[in-house]
Coordinates of C-alpha atoms and ligand atoms in Angstrom, one line a residue:
M1 CA 156.5 -67.8 54.0
A2 CA 152.8 -68.8 54.1
G3 CA 153.9 -72.2 52.1
V4 CA 156.8 -72.6 54.8
T5 CA 154.7 -71.6 57.9
T6 CA 151.9 -74.6 56.4
F7 CA 155.1 -77.0 55.8
R8 CA 156.0 -76.8 59.1
S9 CA 152.3 -76.9 61.0
T10 CA 152.2 -80.0 59.1
L11 CA 155.7 -81.2 60.0
S12 CA 154.5 -80.5 63.8
R13 CA 150.9 -81.9 63.8
A14 CA 152.7 -85.3 62.1
A15 CA 155.6 -85.1 64.5
P16 CA 153.4 -87.3 67.4
G17 CA 152.3 -89.6 64.6
A18 CA 155.9 -90.1 63.3
L19 CA 156.9 -91.1 67.0
A20 CA 154.5 -93.2 67.7
G21 CA 155.2 -95.3 64.8
L22 CA 158.5 -95.5 65.7
L23 CA 157.8 -97.0 69.2
A24 CA 154.9 -99.2 68.2
A25 CA 157.7 -100.8 65.9
F26 CA 160.3 -100.8 68.6
T27 CA 158.0 -102.7 70.9
A28 CA 156.3 -105.0 68.4
L29 CA 160.7 -105.8 67.9
A30 CA 161.2 -106.3 71.5
L31 CA 158.9 -108.0 72.9
A32 CA 159.6 -110.6 69.2
E33 CA 162.9 -110.6 70.9
L34 CA 161.2 -111.6 74.3
V35 CA 159.0 -114.7 72.5
A36 CA 161.7 -115.3 70.7
G37 CA 164.2 -115.8 73.9
L38 CA 161.2 -118.2 75.5
V39 CA 160.2 -119.9 72.0
R40 CA 164.0 -119.7 69.9
P41 CA 165.9 -117.4 69.5
T42 CA 166.5 -118.1 65.4
A43 CA 162.9 -116.9 65.5
G44 CA 162.8 -112.8 66.1
P45 CA 161.5 -111.6 63.2
V46 CA 164.3 -109.4 61.9
T47 CA 165.9 -112.6 61.5
V48 CA 164.0 -114.9 59.9
V49 CA 162.7 -111.2 57.5
G50 CA 166.7 -111.4 56.6
G51 CA 166.6 -114.9 56.6
A52 CA 163.8 -114.8 54.0
V53 CA 165.1 -112.2 52.1
I54 CA 168.9 -114.2 51.6
D55 CA 166.7 -117.7 50.3
R56 CA 165.0 -115.4 47.7
T57 CA 168.0 -113.5 46.3
P58 CA 169.4 -114.6 43.0
A59 CA 172.6 -115.8 42.8
A60 CA 174.0 -112.4 41.0
V61 CA 172.7 -109.8 43.2
K62 CA 174.2 -111.9 46.7
D63 CA 177.2 -112.1 45.0
F64 CA 176.9 -108.3 44.7
A65 CA 176.6 -108.4 48.2
I66 CA 179.6 -110.1 49.3
R67 CA 181.3 -108.8 46.9
T68 CA 180.4 -105.2 48.2
F69 CA 180.0 -105.5 52.2
G70 CA 182.6 -108.4 52.4
E71 CA 181.4 -110.3 55.1
D72 CA 179.8 -107.1 56.8
D73 CA 176.6 -107.8 53.9
K74 CA 174.8 -109.6 57.1
A75 CA 175.0 -105.8 59.1
V76 CA 174.2 -104.1 56.3
L77 CA 170.9 -106.8 55.5
Q78 CA 169.8 -106.0 58.9
L79 CA 170.5 -102.5 59.4
G80 CA 168.3 -102.0 55.7
I81 CA 165.6 -104.1 56.9
L82 CA 165.0 -101.5 60.0
V83 CA 165.6 -98.4 58.4
V84 CA 162.9 -100.0 56.0
L85 CA 161.1 -101.1 58.7
A86 CA 161.3 -97.5 60.6
F87 CA 159.9 -95.5 57.8
I88 CA 157.5 -97.8 57.6
A89 CA 156.2 -97.2 61.1
M90 CA 156.5 -93.3 61.3
G91 CA 154.3 -93.6 57.7
L92 CA 151.8 -95.8 59.6
G93 CA 152.0 -93.6 62.3
V94 CA 150.9 -90.7 60.4
L95 CA 148.4 -92.2 59.2
S96 CA 146.8 -93.0 62.4
L97 CA 146.6 -90.2 63.5
R98 CA 143.5 -89.8 60.7
H99 CA 142.6 -93.7 60.8
R100 CA 143.8 -95.3 63.8
R101 CA 142.2 -98.8 62.3
A102 CA 144.2 -98.9 59.5
G103 CA 147.5 -98.1 61.2
G104 CA 147.0 -100.8 63.6
A105 CA 145.9 -103.3 61.1
G106 CA 149.2 -102.2 58.8
V107 CA 151.4 -102.9 62.2
L108 CA 149.7 -106.4 62.0
L109 CA 150.2 -106.7 58.3
F110 CA 153.8 -107.0 58.9
G111 CA 153.2 -109.4 62.3
I112 CA 151.7 -111.5 59.5
V113 CA 154.7 -110.4 57.0
G114 CA 156.9 -111.8 60.3
A115 CA 155.4 -115.3 60.7
F116 CA 155.0 -116.1 56.8
A117 CA 159.0 -115.7 57.0
A118 CA 159.4 -117.6 60.1
L119 CA 157.5 -120.6 58.6
T120 CA 159.0 -120.7 55.2
R121 CA 162.1 -120.8 56.1
P122 CA 164.4 -123.9 56.3
D123 CA 164.7 -124.4 59.4
S124 CA 161.4 -123.4 60.1
A125 CA 160.2 -125.7 63.3
G126 CA 156.7 -125.4 63.3
V127 CA 154.5 -123.2 64.3
G128 CA 156.2 -122.4 67.2
D129 CA 158.2 -120.1 65.0
A130 CA 155.6 -117.8 64.2
L131 CA 154.6 -116.7 67.3
P132 CA 157.6 -113.9 67.7
S133 CA 156.1 -112.1 65.0
V134 CA 152.5 -112.6 65.9
A135 CA 153.5 -112.0 69.5
G136 CA 155.3 -108.6 68.1
G137 CA 152.3 -107.3 65.6
V138 CA 149.6 -107.6 68.2
A139 CA 151.7 -105.7 71.0
G140 CA 152.6 -103.5 68.1
A141 CA 149.3 -102.9 66.5
L142 CA 147.3 -102.0 70.1
V143 CA 150.4 -100.0 70.8
L144 CA 149.2 -97.8 67.8
W145 CA 146.1 -97.1 68.4
F146 CA 147.0 -96.2 72.1
L147 CA 149.5 -93.7 71.4
A148 CA 147.4 -91.8 68.2
S149 CA 144.4 -92.0 70.8
K150 CA 146.4 -89.6 72.8
A151 CA 148.1 -88.1 70.5
A152 CA 145.0 -87.1 68.2
R153 CA 143.0 -83.9 68.3
Q154 CA 140.9 -83.7 71.5
P155 CA 138.4 -81.3 72.1
A156 CA 139.4 -77.6 73.1
G157 CA 140.1 -77.3 76.6
G158 CA 143.3 -80.6 77.5
E159 CA 145.3 -79.6 80.1
G160 CA 148.8 -78.5 78.3
G161 CA 148.0 -78.3 75.4
G162 CA 148.4 -75.0 73.8
G163 CA 147.2 -74.1 71.0
A164 CA 147.5 -77.6 69.8
G165 CA 144.9 -78.6 70.6
W166 CA 146.0 -81.8 72.0
N167 CA 147.1 -83.3 75.3
R168 CA 150.8 -83.3 74.9
R169 CA 151.6 -83.9 78.1
G170 CA 150.0 -86.9 78.3
F171 CA 151.2 -88.0 75.1
L172 CA 154.5 -87.4 76.1
T173 CA 154.3 -89.2 79.3
A174 CA 152.4 -92.9 77.1
A175 CA 155.0 -92.5 74.9
A176 CA 157.6 -92.3 77.4
A177 CA 156.3 -95.5 79.1
T178 CA 155.8 -97.2 76.3
A179 CA 159.6 -97.0 75.3
V180 CA 161.4 -98.2 79.2
A181 CA 157.9 -101.0 79.0
A182 CA 159.8 -101.9 75.6
T183 CA 162.9 -101.7 76.1
A184 CA 162.4 -103.8 79.3
S185 CA 160.8 -106.8 77.4
G186 CA 164.1 -106.5 74.9
A187 CA 166.3 -106.4 77.5
L188 CA 165.0 -109.9 78.7
G189 CA 164.4 -111.5 75.4
Q190 CA 168.2 -110.8 74.5
F191 CA 168.8 -112.3 78.1
L192 CA 166.8 -114.9 77.5
V193 CA 168.6 -115.6 74.4
D194 CA 172.4 -115.1 75.5
R195 CA 170.8 -117.9 78.6
K196 CA 170.3 -120.6 75.9
G197 CA 173.4 -120.4 74.5
Q198 CA 175.4 -121.3 77.6
G199 CA 175.1 -124.1 77.7
A200 CA 176.2 -124.7 74.0
V201 CA 179.5 -121.9 75.0
A202 CA 179.6 -123.9 78.4
S203 CA 180.3 -127.6 76.4
R204 CA 182.4 -126.3 73.8
D205 CA 184.9 -124.9 77.0
A206 CA 184.6 -128.4 78.6
L207 CA 185.7 -130.1 75.5
V208 CA 189.2 -132.0 75.1
L209 CA 190.2 -132.9 71.5
P210 CA 191.7 -136.3 71.6
E211 CA 195.0 -137.3 70.1
P212 CA 194.9 -137.7 66.8
A213 CA 195.4 -141.5 65.6
S214 CA 196.9 -140.0 62.0
P215 CA 198.2 -136.8 63.4
A216 CA 199.5 -134.8 59.6
T217 CA 202.4 -134.5 58.5
A218 CA 204.6 -132.1 60.2
V219 CA 204.3 -128.9 57.6
P220 CA 207.7 -128.4 56.2
A221 CA 209.9 -125.9 56.6
G222 CA 210.0 -124.1 53.6
A223 CA 206.6 -124.1 52.7
E224 CA 205.8 -121.1 54.2
L225 CA 207.3 -118.2 52.5
K226 CA 209.0 -115.3 54.7
V227 CA 207.9 -112.6 52.6
P228 CA 206.3 -109.7 53.9
G229 CA 202.4 -109.2 52.5
I230 CA 202.0 -113.2 52.2
S231 CA 199.3 -115.0 53.5
P232 CA 200.3 -117.1 56.5
F233 CA 200.7 -120.7 55.5
T234 CA 198.3 -121.7 58.2
T235 CA 195.5 -119.5 58.5
P236 CA 194.8 -118.3 62.5
N237 CA 190.5 -119.0 63.7
R238 CA 189.9 -115.3 64.2
D239 CA 190.9 -114.5 60.1
F240 CA 189.4 -117.6 58.9
Y241 CA 187.3 -116.6 56.0
R242 CA 183.2 -117.0 57.2
V243 CA 180.4 -117.1 54.3
D244 CA 177.3 -119.1 55.8
T245 CA 173.6 -117.7 55.3
A246 CA 173.3 -117.8 59.0
L247 CA 171.8 -114.4 60.6
V248 CA 172.3 -115.9 64.1
V249 CA 175.1 -117.9 64.4
P250 CA 173.8 -121.4 66.0
R251 CA 174.6 -122.6 69.7
V252 CA 174.9 -126.0 69.7
D253 CA 175.5 -128.3 72.4
A254 CA 177.7 -130.6 72.1
G255 CA 175.7 -132.6 74.6
T256 CA 172.5 -132.8 72.7
W257 CA 174.1 -132.4 69.7
R258 CA 173.0 -135.8 67.3
L259 CA 174.5 -137.0 63.8
R260 CA 171.9 -139.4 62.2
I261 CA 172.7 -141.4 58.9
H262 CA 170.3 -142.2 57.0
G263 CA 168.7 -142.8 53.2
K264 CA 169.6 -144.7 50.0
G265 CA 171.3 -147.7 50.2
V266 CA 172.0 -147.3 54.2
T267 CA 172.0 -150.7 54.8
R268 CA 172.5 -150.1 59.0
P269 CA 171.6 -146.3 59.5
R270 CA 173.3 -144.5 62.4
T271 CA 172.7 -141.8 65.1
H272 CA 176.2 -140.2 66.3
T273 CA 177.0 -138.2 69.7
L274 CA 179.7 -136.5 69.9
D275 CA 181.4 -138.7 72.5
Q276 CA 181.4 -142.1 70.0
L277 CA 182.7 -140.0 67.1
L278 CA 185.2 -138.7 69.6
A279 CA 186.3 -142.4 70.8
R280 CA 187.0 -143.2 66.9
P281 CA 190.9 -142.7 65.4
L282 CA 190.8 -139.4 64.3
I283 CA 193.0 -138.2 61.0
E284 CA 194.8 -134.8 61.8
R285 CA 195.2 -133.0 58.1
D286 CA 195.9 -129.5 56.6
I287 CA 193.4 -128.7 54.2
T288 CA 192.6 -125.7 52.2
L289 CA 189.1 -124.6 51.9
T290 CA 187.6 -122.2 49.2
C291 CA 184.3 -120.2 48.4
V292 CA 183.4 -120.8 45.7
S293 CA 182.0 -117.0 45.7
N294 CA 186.0 -116.0 46.3
E295 CA 186.6 -113.9 42.5
V296 CA 189.9 -114.5 41.4
G297 CA 192.2 -112.2 43.7
G298 CA 189.3 -112.5 46.4
P299 CA 189.6 -114.0 50.1
Y300 CA 187.3 -116.7 50.5
I301 CA 190.0 -119.3 51.3
G302 CA 192.2 -120.4 53.8
N303 CA 193.9 -122.9 54.9
A304 CA 193.8 -125.1 58.2
R305 CA 194.9 -127.7 60.6
W306 CA 191.8 -129.7 61.1
L307 CA 191.2 -133.0 62.9
G308 CA 188.6 -135.3 62.5
V309 CA 186.4 -138.4 61.9
P310 CA 187.4 -140.1 58.0
L311 CA 183.8 -140.1 57.0
A312 CA 183.7 -142.8 54.4
E313 CA 184.3 -145.3 57.3
L314 CA 181.3 -143.8 59.1
L315 CA 180.0 -144.4 55.6
R316 CA 181.6 -147.7 54.7
E317 CA 180.4 -149.2 58.3
A318 CA 176.7 -147.6 57.5
G319 CA 176.8 -150.2 54.1
V320 CA 177.1 -147.4 52.4
R321 CA 179.2 -148.6 48.6
P322 CA 180.2 -145.5 46.2
P323 CA 178.5 -145.9 42.4
S324 CA 181.6 -147.3 41.0
R325 CA 181.3 -150.3 43.6
G326 CA 177.5 -150.8 42.5
G327 CA 176.0 -148.0 45.6
K328 CA 172.2 -146.3 44.2
A329 CA 173.5 -143.0 46.0
D330 CA 176.1 -140.9 43.8
Q331 CA 174.6 -138.1 46.4
L332 CA 175.7 -137.0 49.8
V333 CA 173.2 -134.1 51.4
A334 CA 174.8 -132.9 54.6
R335 CA 172.3 -131.2 56.3
S336 CA 172.6 -128.3 59.3
V337 CA 170.5 -127.7 62.5
D338 CA 169.8 -124.3 60.6
G339 CA 168.3 -125.8 57.7
M340 CA 171.1 -125.2 55.1
T341 CA 172.0 -128.7 53.2
L342 CA 175.0 -129.6 50.8
G343 CA 175.0 -132.2 48.5
S344 CA 178.4 -133.9 47.2
P345 CA 178.9 -136.9 45.5
V346 CA 179.9 -139.7 47.3
E347 CA 182.0 -140.7 44.5
D348 CA 184.3 -138.1 46.0
V349 CA 183.6 -138.9 49.2
M350 CA 184.7 -142.4 49.8
D351 CA 187.5 -142.5 46.7
G352 CA 190.2 -142.3 49.3
R353 CA 191.0 -138.7 49.6
D354 CA 190.9 -137.3 53.8
A355 CA 186.6 -136.1 53.2
M356 CA 186.0 -136.2 57.3
L357 CA 183.9 -134.7 59.9
A358 CA 185.4 -133.0 61.5
V359 CA 186.0 -131.6 65.8
G360 CA 188.6 -129.3 66.2
M361 CA 190.2 -126.4 63.6
N362 CA 194.7 -125.4 64.7
G363 CA 194.4 -127.4 67.8
E364 CA 191.1 -126.4 68.7
P365 CA 187.5 -127.5 69.2
L366 CA 185.5 -125.3 66.4
P367 CA 185.0 -122.4 66.9
F368 CA 180.9 -121.5 66.8
D369 CA 181.2 -119.3 63.6
H370 CA 183.1 -122.7 61.8
G371 CA 180.8 -125.1 62.4
F372 CA 181.3 -125.6 66.2
P373 CA 180.7 -129.3 67.3
V374 CA 181.4 -131.0 64.2
R375 CA 181.7 -130.2 60.0
M376 CA 181.7 -131.7 56.6
L377 CA 185.1 -131.6 54.8
V378 CA 186.2 -132.9 51.4
P379 CA 189.0 -131.8 50.5
G380 CA 189.2 -130.6 46.6
L381 CA 185.5 -129.4 46.4
Y382 CA 184.0 -125.7 47.0
G383 CA 182.2 -125.4 50.3
Y384 CA 179.3 -125.2 49.5
V385 CA 179.2 -128.4 47.6
S386 CA 181.1 -130.5 50.8
A387 CA 181.7 -128.5 53.6
C388 CA 178.4 -128.6 56.2
K389 CA 178.9 -126.3 59.1
W390 CA 176.4 -127.2 62.2
I391 CA 175.5 -130.6 60.6
T392 CA 173.2 -133.1 61.9
D393 CA 172.6 -135.2 59.6
L394 CA 173.5 -137.0 56.3
E395 CA 171.2 -138.4 54.1
L396 CA 172.2 -140.9 50.7
T397 CA 170.7 -140.0 47.9
T398 CA 171.1 -139.2 44.0
F399 CA 171.2 -136.2 42.1
D400 CA 168.2 -136.8 39.8
A401 CA 166.2 -137.0 43.3
Y402 CA 167.6 -133.9 45.0
D403 CA 169.1 -130.2 44.6
P404 CA 170.4 -128.7 48.2
Y405 CA 169.9 -125.5 49.0
W406 CA 172.6 -123.9 46.4
V407 CA 171.9 -125.8 43.5
K408 CA 168.3 -124.9 43.9
R409 CA 169.2 -121.0 43.6
S410 CA 171.3 -121.8 39.7
W411 CA 174.4 -122.4 41.4
A412 CA 176.0 -126.2 39.9
R413 CA 175.6 -129.0 41.2
R414 CA 179.0 -130.3 41.5
A415 CA 181.7 -128.4 42.0
P416 CA 185.5 -129.5 42.1
I417 CA 187.8 -126.7 43.5
K418 CA 189.6 -124.1 39.9
T419 CA 193.4 -123.7 39.8
Q420 CA 193.6 -120.2 41.3
A421 CA 196.8 -118.2 41.2
R422 CA 196.8 -115.0 43.5
I423 CA 198.6 -111.8 43.8
D424 CA 199.4 -111.3 47.6
T425 CA 201.4 -108.5 47.5
P426 CA 202.1 -105.9 46.4
K427 CA 198.8 -104.5 46.7
P428 CA 196.6 -103.2 43.6
F429 CA 197.6 -99.2 43.5
A430 CA 201.1 -99.6 45.1
R431 CA 204.0 -97.8 44.8
P432 CA 206.7 -99.9 45.1
A433 CA 209.8 -97.8 44.7
A434 CA 212.6 -98.9 41.6
G435 CA 214.9 -101.9 41.6
A436 CA 214.2 -105.3 43.3
V437 CA 210.4 -105.5 44.2
T438 CA 209.0 -109.3 45.8
V439 CA 206.3 -109.9 44.4
G440 CA 204.1 -113.2 46.0
G441 CA 201.5 -114.8 47.1
V442 CA 199.4 -118.3 46.8
A443 CA 198.4 -120.8 44.5
W444 CA 196.6 -123.3 44.6
A445 CA 194.5 -126.4 43.2
Q446 CA 193.5 -128.9 45.6
R447 CA 194.1 -132.9 44.9
R448 CA 196.1 -132.4 42.0
G449 CA 198.7 -129.9 43.6
I450 CA 200.7 -127.4 42.2
T451 CA 203.6 -127.5 40.4
R452 CA 204.4 -124.7 38.6
V453 CA 203.5 -120.5 38.9
E454 CA 205.3 -117.2 36.1
V455 CA 204.5 -114.7 36.9
R456 CA 203.8 -112.1 34.2
V457 CA 205.4 -108.1 33.4
D458 CA 203.1 -106.3 31.4
D459 CA 203.0 -107.7 28.4
G460 CA 206.6 -109.8 28.6
R461 CA 207.2 -113.2 29.2
W462 CA 206.3 -115.6 31.6
Q463 CA 209.2 -116.0 33.9
D464 CA 209.2 -119.0 36.5
A465 CA 208.1 -118.0 40.7
D466 CA 209.6 -119.8 43.4
L467 CA 207.5 -122.5 45.1
A468 CA 207.5 -122.7 48.6
V469 CA 208.3 -126.4 49.5
Q470 CA 204.7 -128.7 48.9
D471 CA 202.6 -129.3 52.0
T472 CA 200.3 -131.7 50.5
V473 CA 198.1 -131.7 47.2
D474 CA 195.2 -130.5 49.9
T475 CA 197.0 -127.2 50.4
W476 CA 197.9 -123.8 49.0
R477 CA 201.4 -123.3 48.4
P478 CA 203.2 -119.7 48.5
W479 CA 205.2 -118.7 45.8
S480 CA 207.4 -115.0 45.3
Y481 CA 209.0 -114.0 42.5
R482 CA 212.0 -111.0 42.4
W483 CA 211.6 -108.5 40.0
N484 CA 213.4 -105.7 39.2
A485 CA 211.0 -103.0 39.1
T486 CA 211.5 -100.1 36.3
P487 CA 209.5 -96.4 36.7
G488 CA 206.2 -95.8 35.5
G489 CA 203.0 -97.8 35.7
H490 CA 202.8 -101.6 35.3
T491 CA 200.6 -104.6 35.3
L492 CA 201.6 -107.4 37.4
T493 CA 200.4 -110.9 36.4
V494 CA 199.9 -114.4 37.7
R495 CA 198.8 -118.1 36.4
A496 CA 199.7 -121.6 38.2
T497 CA 199.9 -124.8 37.1
D498 CA 198.4 -128.0 38.4
G499 CA 199.5 -131.1 39.8
A500 CA 197.2 -133.1 36.6
G501 CA 199.4 -130.4 34.2
R502 CA 197.2 -128.1 33.3
V503 CA 197.7 -124.2 33.4
Q504 CA 195.5 -122.0 34.7
T505 CA 193.1 -120.9 32.5
E506 CA 192.9 -117.2 31.3
E507 CA 189.0 -117.6 30.7
R508 CA 187.0 -114.9 32.4
A509 CA 184.3 -117.0 34.3
R510 CA 182.2 -115.2 37.0
T511 CA 182.1 -117.0 40.3
V512 CA 177.7 -118.5 39.5
P513 CA 177.8 -121.5 38.9
D514 CA 180.5 -123.1 39.7
G515 CA 183.8 -121.0 40.5
A516 CA 185.5 -118.1 39.4
S517 CA 188.5 -118.3 36.5
G518 CA 191.0 -116.5 34.6
W519 CA 194.2 -114.8 35.7
H520 CA 194.7 -112.2 38.4
S521 CA 196.5 -108.9 38.3
V522 CA 197.5 -106.2 40.2
F523 CA 198.3 -102.4 38.6
V524 CA 201.0 -100.6 40.1
T525 CA 203.5 -97.3 40.1
V526 CA 206.6 -96.9 40.3
S527 CA 208.9 -94.6 41.6
Ligands
MTE1 N1 175.3 -124.7 57.4 C1 175.9 -124.0 56.6 N2 177.5 -124.3 56.1 C2 177.7 -124.0 55.7 C3 177.3 -122.9 54.8 C4 175.9 -122.0 55.0 O1 175.8 -121.3 54.8 N3 175.7 -122.6 55.9 N4 178.2 -122.3 53.3 C5 178.8 -123.0 53.1 C6 179.3 -122.6 52.5 S1 179.3 -121.8 50.7 C7 181.3 -122.4 52.5 S2 182.3 -121.8 51.7 C8 181.7 -122.7 53.9 C9 182.4 -121.7 55.0 O2 183.1 -122.5 55.9 P1 183.6 -121.4 57.1 O3 182.6 -120.5 57.2 O4 184.3 -122.4 57.8 O5 184.7 -121.1 56.1 O6 180.9 -123.8 54.5 C10 179.9 -124.2 54.1 N5 179.4 -124.1 55.2
MO2 MO1 180.9 -120.7 49.5

């Protein structure tokens, strides 16, 4: 029993140290939040450290995170950072009971790590970004020093000390005061951050989208199939997938937003305001957007009706010519307010397809999550090489001269969308009753269109599915197949043929480097 007693008393001696460490970390984060609220909302330490982790995560790990946590991946990352911080903070707190200086120095070191992360983010705006972490680190170190001195063993006779030999009441009072002060500064910081975003929210609320000069053709009556479980033809904004690296969604004020066009071959560099763009003839188009990180059968695809400025015209006005017309720049690099860079082939943007700077999505201004006030779209290209959200800069350059963000992280320079079909219903491992079962889903091959979808049951023959009416070659095409299901386990497989006559390849490829391929299969048990 002696061992247990020793363990207990060690624990009770360590507890105030651990609490002091937690409070020091809490104070550091809260004060950093306050300073970030004053300097720049996205410069808070958890945000910059999280961002730095994202920047340095190998493609395969990122893919795993997206696959496992889906759109919660960012929340999981931030929670992970906080949990790791909490454990380190408790350790430093216990350490500081005996080695006060080492504990404080440890907390300071974390502030420096945060500052380093802030300065190396692609959107770093200068040394000011290091301030929140540095201020937090200093405050945390001071708090730890102070609380550790209260928690340390006192000369005998301290009031309320009992047998513990330390000033318990004094420590708890100091700890409570620290907690209150830190909570207050964190709340004030949150308030300031929210207030900074309010101008952007007001500018979005006030934005009235003009009528398009070139409206989208009406979606044909038969473009949607009335099959329960199939994706709706138009994805509502709230259900539209979101993929980006932003831990804090940028809230850009439409009134102060600018787009600069410059670089190689630009004879008339220009900076546009939103009002100037909105005064131009706008086009409205249905376009299906797809993420390169979408697994075979995955969810990172959506179809919306977009309103925007034709991009090729803007480039032509700036003097840009595509390479096929003697232009020197073959890559168009789009840069967002959060420092993201995406590179598209100039040739694709100017070949007559509906590449646009979108301002509207399904009849409303772009949601903040999807790039308000302006994002780029190029039909036929995966999002990471075309669909820059919160865009603010367009630079003409070459593929030889510059690698954008994802290309630096082992993704391909050029990435046209691969022909794919997905089974939406039945779901994997569903247990439909024997008899007529409707199998259905969507198929896509933006720019080429879908001409055929076939379904195979187990190792049987390929059977033609019924296709919905095609809207445009840039949209996905729903399909369905009536299956006479017999009892037992069955594997349903689907494949599409695109407008170029190519049958979707069976060859499995991972998402890295230029998009997944292979056939989608679903296993069901018919009862
Ligand atoms: N600024 C910015 N734009 C971005 C990204 C990003 O991380 N940051 N991700 C791209 C990727 S990988 C995709 S697939 C699309 C997704 O657009 P959505 O979130 O509106 O669906 O945005 C693209 N644009
Ligand atoms: Mo993507």
